[in-house]
PDB file of C-alpha atoms and ligand atoms in Angstrom:
ATOM      1  CA  MET H 199     -38.244-137.391 -27.309  1.00  0.00           C
ATOM      2  CA  LEU H 200     -34.960-137.439 -25.740  1.00  0.00           C
ATOM      3  CA  GLN H 201     -31.982-135.424 -27.265  1.00  0.00           C
ATOM      4  CA  LEU H 202     -28.413-135.646 -26.992  1.00  0.00           C
ATOM      5  CA  TYR H 203     -26.021-132.980 -28.030  1.00  0.00           C
ATOM      6  CA  PHE H 204     -22.807-134.713 -28.969  1.00  0.00           C
ATOM      7  CA  SER H 205     -19.671-134.471 -31.150  1.00  0.00           C
ATOM      8  CA  PRO H 206     -18.320-137.328 -33.280  1.00  0.00           C
ATOM      9  CA  LEU H 207     -15.901-139.791 -31.339  1.00  0.00           C
ATOM     10  CA  ALA H 208     -16.107-137.589 -28.173  1.00  0.00           C
ATOM     11  CA  CYS H 209     -17.004-138.803 -24.890  1.00  0.00           C
ATOM     12  CA  SER H 210     -20.784-138.394 -25.798  1.00  0.00           C
ATOM     13  CA  LEU H 211     -20.343-141.604 -27.931  1.00  0.00           C
ATOM     14  CA  SER H 212     -20.861-143.515 -24.781  1.00  0.00           C
ATOM     15  CA  SER H 213     -24.016-141.700 -24.216  1.00  0.00           C
ATOM     16  CA  ARG H 214     -25.227-142.674 -27.869  1.00  0.00           C
ATOM     17  CA  ILE H 215     -23.921-146.408 -27.107  1.00  0.00           C
ATOM     18  CA  ALA H 216     -26.130-146.394 -23.792  1.00  0.00           C
ATOM     19  CA  LEU H 217     -29.159-144.934 -25.709  1.00  0.00           C
ATOM     20  CA  MET H 218     -28.842-147.576 -28.520  1.00  0.00           C
ATOM     21  CA  GLU H 219     -28.129-150.373 -25.974  1.00  0.00           C
ATOM     22  CA  ALA H 220     -31.310-149.183 -24.179  1.00  0.00           C
ATOM     23  CA  GLY H 221     -33.106-149.285 -27.263  1.00  0.00           C
ATOM     24  CA  LEU H 222     -34.361-145.604 -26.736  1.00  0.00           C
ATOM     25  CA  GLU H 223     -34.846-143.300 -29.591  1.00  0.00           C
ATOM     26  CA  ALA H 224     -33.373-139.842 -29.523  1.00  0.00           C
ATOM     27  CA  ARG H 225     -32.690-136.692 -31.635  1.00  0.00           C
ATOM     28  CA  TYR H 226     -28.940-136.087 -32.188  1.00  0.00           C
ATOM     29  CA  HIS H 227     -27.409-132.469 -32.552  1.00  0.00           C
ATOM     30  CA  LEU H 228     -23.972-132.334 -33.540  1.00  0.00           C
ATOM     31  CA  VAL H 229     -21.842-129.749 -31.957  1.00  0.00           C
ATOM     32  CA  HIS H 230     -18.463-128.284 -33.251  1.00  0.00           C
ATOM     33  CA  LEU H 231     -16.377-128.317 -29.900  1.00  0.00           C
ATOM     34  CA  ARG H 232     -13.855-125.588 -31.051  1.00  0.00           C
ATOM     35  CA  THR H 233     -16.400-123.087 -32.165  1.00  0.00           C
ATOM     36  CA  LYS H 234     -19.138-124.095 -29.818  1.00  0.00           C
ATOM     37  CA  LYS H 235     -21.738-124.069 -32.688  1.00  0.00           C
ATOM     38  CA  VAL H 236     -24.673-126.394 -32.947  1.00  0.00           C
ATOM     39  CA  ALA H 237     -24.281-127.686 -36.451  1.00  0.00           C
ATOM     40  CA  GLU H 238     -27.627-127.664 -37.622  1.00  0.00           C
ATOM     41  CA  ASP H 239     -28.410-123.918 -36.832  1.00  0.00           C
ATOM     42  CA  GLU H 240     -25.292-122.294 -35.817  1.00  0.00           C
ATOM     43  CA  ARG H 241     -26.637-121.724 -32.371  1.00  0.00           C
ATOM     44  CA  ASP H 242     -24.164-120.963 -29.611  1.00  0.00           C
ATOM     45  CA  PHE H 243     -23.994-124.373 -27.595  1.00  0.00           C
ATOM     46  CA  ARG H 244     -23.033-122.459 -24.606  1.00  0.00           C
ATOM     47  CA  GLY H 245     -26.743-121.280 -24.587  1.00  0.00           C
ATOM     48  CA  ILE H 246     -27.543-124.926 -24.180  1.00  0.00           C
ATOM     49  CA  SER H 247     -24.889-125.795 -21.480  1.00  0.00           C
ATOM     50  CA  PRO H 248     -22.602-123.056 -20.088  1.00  0.00           C
ATOM     51  CA  LYS H 249     -20.081-125.790 -19.653  1.00  0.00           C
ATOM     52  CA  GLY H 250     -19.649-125.848 -23.547  1.00  0.00           C
ATOM     53  CA  ALA H 251     -18.993-129.608 -23.195  1.00  0.00           C
ATOM     54  CA  VAL H 252     -20.682-132.672 -24.506  1.00  0.00           C
ATOM     55  CA  PRO H 253     -22.687-134.710 -23.679  1.00  0.00           C
ATOM     56  CA  VAL H 254     -25.660-132.853 -22.830  1.00  0.00           C
ATOM     57  CA  LEU H 255     -28.831-134.953 -22.616  1.00  0.00           C
ATOM     58  CA  VAL H 256     -32.166-133.087 -22.893  1.00  0.00           C
ATOM     59  CA  LEU H 257     -35.006-135.078 -21.012  1.00  0.00           C
ATOM     60  CA  GLU H 258     -38.451-135.440 -21.904  1.00  0.00           C
ATOM     61  CA  ASN H 259     -39.490-132.676 -19.697  1.00  0.00           C
ATOM     62  CA  GLY H 260     -37.051-130.419 -21.133  1.00  0.00           C
ATOM     63  CA  GLU H 261     -34.480-130.323 -18.305  1.00  0.00           C
ATOM     64  CA  ARG H 262     -30.827-130.747 -19.473  1.00  0.00           C
ATOM     65  CA  LEU H 263     -28.473-133.037 -18.173  1.00  0.00           C
ATOM     66  CA  SER H 264     -24.532-133.006 -18.326  1.00  0.00           C
ATOM     67  CA  GLU H 265     -21.544-135.047 -17.248  1.00  0.00           C
ATOM     68  CA  SER H 266     -21.204-138.644 -18.664  1.00  0.00           C
ATOM     69  CA  ALA H 267     -21.484-140.277 -15.344  1.00  0.00           C
ATOM     70  CA  ALA H 268     -24.997-138.711 -14.611  1.00  0.00           C
ATOM     71  CA  VAL H 269     -26.189-139.021 -18.344  1.00  0.00           C
ATOM     72  CA  LEU H 270     -25.397-142.537 -18.683  1.00  0.00           C
ATOM     73  CA  GLN H 271     -26.905-143.571 -15.465  1.00  0.00           C
ATOM     74  CA  TYR H 272     -30.048-141.766 -16.294  1.00  0.00           C
ATOM     75  CA  ILE H 273     -30.183-143.491 -19.599  1.00  0.00           C
ATOM     76  CA  ALA H 274     -29.799-146.860 -17.820  1.00  0.00           C
ATOM     77  CA  ASP H 275     -32.371-146.121 -15.118  1.00  0.00           C
ATOM     78  CA  LEU H 276     -34.909-145.357 -17.977  1.00  0.00           C
ATOM     79  CA  LYS H 277     -34.910-149.071 -19.051  1.00  0.00           C
ATOM     80  CA  PRO H 278     -34.067-150.955 -16.028  1.00  0.00           C
ATOM     81  CA  GLU H 279     -34.906-154.284 -17.633  1.00  0.00           C
ATOM     82  CA  ARG H 280     -31.837-154.234 -19.871  1.00  0.00           C
ATOM     83  CA  GLY H 281     -29.748-154.233 -16.930  1.00  0.00           C
ATOM     84  CA  LEU H 282     -27.326-151.252 -18.228  1.00  0.00           C
ATOM     85  CA  ALA H 283     -26.752-150.178 -14.299  1.00  0.00           C
ATOM     86  CA  PRO H 284     -27.278-152.354 -11.278  1.00  0.00           C
ATOM     87  CA  ARG H 285     -30.127-151.189  -9.093  1.00  0.00           C
ATOM     88  CA  PRO H 286     -29.786-148.334  -6.554  1.00  0.00           C
ATOM     89  CA  GLY H 287     -28.720-149.814  -3.236  1.00  0.00           C
ATOM     90  CA  ASP H 288     -26.907-152.584  -4.792  1.00  0.00           C
ATOM     91  CA  VAL H 289     -23.352-152.322  -3.870  1.00  0.00           C
ATOM     92  CA  ASP H 290     -22.822-152.772  -7.661  1.00  0.00           C
ATOM     93  CA  ARG H 291     -24.246-149.674  -8.246  1.00  0.00           C
ATOM     94  CA  TYR H 292     -21.302-147.908  -6.310  1.00  0.00           C
ATOM     95  CA  ARG H 293     -18.868-150.144  -8.461  1.00  0.00           C
ATOM     96  CA  LEU H 294     -20.336-148.706 -11.211  1.00  0.00           C
ATOM     97  CA  GLN H 295     -20.008-145.259 -10.087  1.00  0.00           C
ATOM     98  CA  GLU H 296     -16.181-146.204  -9.026  1.00  0.00           C
ATOM     99  CA  TRP H 297     -15.442-146.996 -12.799  1.00  0.00           C
ATOM    100  CA  LEU H 298     -17.401-144.142 -14.240  1.00  0.00           C
ATOM    101  CA  SER H 299     -15.277-141.865 -11.859  1.00  0.00           C
ATOM    102  CA  PHE H 300     -12.026-143.561 -12.711  1.00  0.00           C
ATOM    103  CA  ILE H 301     -12.628-143.267 -16.533  1.00  0.00           C
ATOM    104  CA  GLY H 302     -13.834-139.843 -16.343  1.00  0.00           C
ATOM    105  CA  ALA H 303     -11.143-138.428 -14.019  1.00  0.00           C
ATOM    106  CA  GLU H 304      -8.051-140.678 -14.754  1.00  0.00           C
ATOM    107  CA  ILE H 305      -8.221-141.665 -18.382  1.00  0.00           C
ATOM    108  CA  HIS H 306     -10.477-138.905 -19.966  1.00  0.00           C
ATOM    109  CA  LYS H 307      -9.513-135.798 -18.249  1.00  0.00           C
ATOM    110  CA  ALA H 308      -5.918-136.899 -17.245  1.00  0.00           C
ATOM    111  CA  PHE H 309      -4.797-138.280 -20.588  1.00  0.00           C
ATOM    112  CA  LEU H 310      -7.349-138.104 -23.551  1.00  0.00           C
ATOM    113  CA  PHE H 311      -8.321-134.521 -23.009  1.00  0.00           C
ATOM    114  CA  PRO H 312      -4.991-132.850 -23.008  1.00  0.00           C
ATOM    115  CA  THR H 313      -4.030-135.242 -25.901  1.00  0.00           C
ATOM    116  CA  PHE H 314      -6.456-133.932 -28.253  1.00  0.00           C
ATOM    117  CA  TRP H 315      -6.520-130.405 -26.976  1.00  0.00           C
ATOM    118  CA  TYR H 316      -3.087-129.524 -26.345  1.00  0.00           C
ATOM    119  CA  GLN H 317      -0.299-130.370 -28.926  1.00  0.00           C
ATOM    120  CA  ASP H 318       2.906-129.197 -27.045  1.00  0.00           C
ATOM    121  CA  ASP H 319       5.248-132.091 -25.686  1.00  0.00           C
ATOM    122  CA  ALA H 320       5.730-129.979 -22.490  1.00  0.00           C
ATOM    123  CA  SER H 321       1.905-130.117 -21.695  1.00  0.00           C
ATOM    124  CA  LEU H 322       1.805-133.818 -22.713  1.00  0.00           C
ATOM    125  CA  ALA H 323       4.696-135.238 -20.735  1.00  0.00           C
ATOM    126  CA  LYS H 324       2.798-135.797 -17.646  1.00  0.00           C
ATOM    127  CA  PRO H 325      -0.415-137.252 -19.014  1.00  0.00           C
ATOM    128  CA  ARG H 326       1.862-139.443 -21.157  1.00  0.00           C
ATOM    129  CA  ALA H 327       3.974-140.713 -18.240  1.00  0.00           C
ATOM    130  CA  ARG H 328       0.737-141.625 -16.200  1.00  0.00           C
ATOM    131  CA  ILE H 329      -1.159-143.526 -18.799  1.00  0.00           C
ATOM    132  CA  ALA H 330       0.455-146.930 -18.442  1.00  0.00           C
ATOM    133  CA  GLN H 331      -0.066-147.075 -14.657  1.00  0.00           C
ATOM    134  CA  THR H 332      -3.591-145.979 -15.225  1.00  0.00           C
ATOM    135  CA  LEU H 333      -4.580-148.636 -17.732  1.00  0.00           C
ATOM    136  CA  SER H 334      -3.015-151.381 -15.795  1.00  0.00           C
ATOM    137  CA  VAL H 335      -5.954-150.947 -13.433  1.00  0.00           C
ATOM    138  CA  PRO H 336      -8.763-151.996 -15.689  1.00  0.00           C
ATOM    139  CA  SER H 337      -6.314-154.323 -17.443  1.00  0.00           C
ATOM    140  CA  ALA H 338      -5.762-156.211 -14.325  1.00  0.00           C
ATOM    141  CA  HIS H 339      -9.620-156.186 -13.559  1.00  0.00           C
ATOM    142  CA  LEU H 340     -10.415-157.596 -16.932  1.00  0.00           C
ATOM    143  CA  ALA H 341      -8.186-160.269 -17.082  1.00  0.00           C
ATOM    144  CA  THR H 342     -10.463-162.537 -15.370  1.00  0.00           C
ATOM    145  CA  ARG H 343     -13.861-160.792 -16.163  1.00  0.00           C
ATOM    146  CA  GLU H 344     -16.012-160.074 -19.213  1.00  0.00           C
ATOM    147  CA  PHE H 345     -17.555-156.751 -17.914  1.00  0.00           C
ATOM    148  CA  LEU H 346     -16.324-153.997 -15.579  1.00  0.00           C
ATOM    149  CA  VAL H 347     -19.306-154.658 -13.150  1.00  0.00           C
ATOM    150  CA  GLY H 348     -21.203-157.732 -12.411  1.00  0.00           C
ATOM    151  CA  GLU H 349     -22.046-160.310 -15.257  1.00  0.00           C
ATOM    152  CA  CYS H 350     -23.291-158.231 -17.832  1.00  0.00           C
ATOM    153  CA  PHE H 351     -22.600-155.175 -20.043  1.00  0.00           C
ATOM    154  CA  THR H 352     -23.440-151.883 -18.098  1.00  0.00           C
ATOM    155  CA  VAL H 353     -23.011-148.155 -18.976  1.00  0.00           C
ATOM    156  CA  ALA H 354     -19.568-148.301 -17.583  1.00  0.00           C
ATOM    157  CA  ASP H 355     -18.449-150.687 -20.220  1.00  0.00           C
ATOM    158  CA  ALA H 356     -19.882-148.151 -22.875  1.00  0.00           C
ATOM    159  CA  HIS H 357     -17.667-145.569 -21.358  1.00  0.00           C
ATOM    160  CA  LEU H 358     -14.491-147.626 -21.286  1.00  0.00           C
ATOM    161  CA  ALA H 359     -15.156-148.946 -24.812  1.00  0.00           C
ATOM    162  CA  TRP H 360     -15.116-145.359 -25.934  1.00  0.00           C
ATOM    163  CA  ALA H 361     -12.010-144.311 -24.083  1.00  0.00           C
ATOM    164  CA  LEU H 362     -10.063-147.273 -25.329  1.00  0.00           C
ATOM    165  CA  LEU H 363     -11.254-146.500 -28.796  1.00  0.00           C
ATOM    166  CA  LEU H 364      -9.688-143.279 -28.672  1.00  0.00           C
ATOM    167  CA  LEU H 365      -6.134-144.641 -27.433  1.00  0.00           C
ATOM    168  CA  ARG H 366      -4.831-145.397 -31.095  1.00  0.00           C
ATOM    169  CA  PRO H 367      -5.526-141.823 -32.281  1.00  0.00           C
ATOM    170  CA  ALA H 368      -4.076-140.723 -29.092  1.00  0.00           C
ATOM    171  CA  GLY H 369      -0.812-142.695 -29.822  1.00  0.00           C
ATOM    172  CA  VAL H 370      -1.257-145.554 -27.442  1.00  0.00           C
ATOM    173  CA  ASP H 371      -1.155-148.995 -28.765  1.00  0.00           C
ATOM    174  CA  VAL H 372      -3.931-151.088 -26.744  1.00  0.00           C
ATOM    175  CA  ALA H 373      -2.351-154.135 -27.665  1.00  0.00           C
ATOM    176  CA  GLN H 374       0.178-153.307 -24.891  1.00  0.00           C
ATOM    177  CA  TRP H 375      -2.471-154.697 -22.407  1.00  0.00           C
ATOM    178  CA  PRO H 376      -3.969-157.854 -23.798  1.00  0.00           C
ATOM    179  CA  PRO H 377      -6.928-158.021 -21.654  1.00  0.00           C
ATOM    180  CA  LEU H 378      -7.959-154.396 -22.752  1.00  0.00           C
ATOM    181  CA  ALA H 379      -7.327-155.303 -26.391  1.00  0.00           C
ATOM    182  CA  ALA H 380      -9.684-158.504 -26.156  1.00  0.00           C
ATOM    183  CA  TYR H 381     -12.184-156.529 -24.042  1.00  0.00           C
ATOM    184  CA  LEU H 382     -12.331-153.736 -26.735  1.00  0.00           C
ATOM    185  CA  GLU H 383     -12.896-156.512 -29.472  1.00  0.00           C
ATOM    186  CA  ARG H 384     -15.689-157.895 -27.542  1.00  0.00           C
ATOM    187  CA  MET H 385     -17.244-154.502 -26.885  1.00  0.00           C
ATOM    188  CA  GLN H 386     -17.009-153.710 -30.775  1.00  0.00           C
ATOM    189  CA  ALA H 387     -18.728-157.011 -31.639  1.00  0.00           C
ATOM    190  CA  ARG H 388     -21.911-155.624 -29.912  1.00  0.00           C
ATOM    191  CA  PRO H 389     -24.292-154.541 -32.286  1.00  0.00           C
ATOM    192  CA  ALA H 390     -25.105-151.219 -30.709  1.00  0.00           C
ATOM    193  CA  VAL H 391     -21.403-150.503 -29.944  1.00  0.00           C
ATOM    194  CA  ARG H 392     -20.414-151.293 -33.575  1.00  0.00           C
ATOM    195  CA  ASP H 393     -23.266-149.158 -35.012  1.00  0.00           C
ATOM    196  CA  ALA H 394     -22.802-146.150 -32.793  1.00  0.00           C
ATOM    197  CA  ILE H 395     -18.945-146.183 -33.460  1.00  0.00           C
ATOM    198  CA  ALA H 396     -19.878-146.481 -37.373  1.00  0.00           C
ATOM    199  CA  THR H 397     -22.377-143.690 -37.252  1.00  0.00           C
ATOM    200  CA  GLU H 398     -19.800-141.332 -35.524  1.00  0.00           C
ATOM    201  CA  MET H 399     -16.845-142.403 -37.573  1.00  0.00           C
ATOM    202  CA  ALA H 400     -18.992-141.586 -40.785  1.00  0.00           C
ATOM    203  CA  LEU H 401     -19.816-138.205 -39.344  1.00  0.00           C
ATOM    204  CA  ARG H 402     -16.160-137.470 -38.571  1.00  0.00           C
ATOM    205  CA  LYS H 403     -15.055-138.378 -42.053  1.00  0.00           C
ATOM    206  CA  ALA H 404     -17.763-136.008 -43.565  1.00  0.00           C
ATOM    207  CA  MET H 405     -16.587-133.084 -41.130  1.00  0.00           C
ATOM    208  CA  ALA H 406     -13.008-133.638 -42.249  1.00  0.00           C
ATOM    209  CA  ALA H 407     -13.866-133.705 -46.006  1.00  0.00           C
TER     210      ALA H 407
HETATM  211  N1  GSH J 785     -16.768-134.109 -17.247  1.00  0.00           N
HETATM  212  C1  GSH J 785     -17.476-134.241 -18.374  1.00  0.00           C
HETATM  213  C2  GSH J 785     -16.387-133.942 -19.672  1.00  0.00           C
HETATM  214  C3  GSH J 785     -17.064-133.506 -20.822  1.00  0.00           C
HETATM  215  C4  GSH J 785     -16.011-133.191 -21.717  1.00  0.00           C
HETATM  216  O1  GSH J 785     -14.747-132.829 -21.389  1.00  0.00           O
HETATM  217  N2  GSH J 785     -16.396-133.189 -23.168  1.00  0.00           N
HETATM  218  C5  GSH J 785     -15.581-132.793 -24.202  1.00  0.00           C
HETATM  219  C6  GSH J 785     -15.462-133.961 -25.269  1.00  0.00           C
HETATM  220  S1  GSH J 785     -14.831-135.336 -24.772  1.00  0.00           S
HETATM  221  C7  GSH J 785     -15.940-131.427 -24.448  1.00  0.00           C
HETATM  222  O2  GSH J 785     -16.975-131.339 -24.887  1.00  0.00           O
HETATM  223  N3  GSH J 785     -14.912-130.509 -24.329  1.00  0.00           N
HETATM  224  C8  GSH J 785     -15.069-129.234 -24.984  1.00  0.00           C
HETATM  225  C9  GSH J 785     -14.634-128.188 -24.040  1.00  0.00           C
HETATM  226  O3  GSH J 785     -14.439-128.662 -22.729  1.00  0.00           O
HETATM  227  O4  GSH J 785     -14.458-127.086 -24.300  1.00  0.00           O
HETATM  228  C10 GSH J 785     -17.995-135.354 -18.878  1.00  0.00           C
HETATM  229  O5  GSH J 785     -17.591-136.691 -18.258  1.00  0.00           O
HETATM  230  O6  GSH J 785     -19.016-135.512 -19.488  1.00  0.00           O
END
């Protein structure tokens, strides 16, 4: 069975959404990111991945795959009939990669990551200054489209839904971009997305208690 190393509401949430949209079962291992411990047995997570970052997907053959863009596409390709990624060779496959790169670099690493890892205003000034310009790109794109790529939900939507979900706790009101607010609402109405978020919110609450 596939295994996913994750942390509640971290970027690994999009991999959980992808697994659920694909209808794939997996074993989920919770990782405490600050201590780098695997919750169930206190193992050092860096023994699983030297990057010390989630997601890590353990494949059926035991190989480990990291980086959301790779993990998400791998999951999509396990169930091509679900249409979670355009077929390789189709130009839309590169559109999908274009969005995964943009979300990973420009929203996640440039804004969300510093916001949740660094608290001081000096470190956060630059990321905060750039975020409106960054978000105007998917907002304009989604003003006339239901999904990021093509006519159906793909793993790029799983990743953007996660990133937009974290805007509020990061101090940014998504309502400033009506197309993004409407898109997030549409994504959250999908049963797999809703259930994945509910599962991780419950785990997050339990961790905080
Ligand atoms: N480029 C990686 C970034 C992964 C990443 O930064 N994950 C965060 C959680 S959202 C993490 O585990 N951070 C812990 C750390 O970097 O020490 C991806 O897109 O998967």
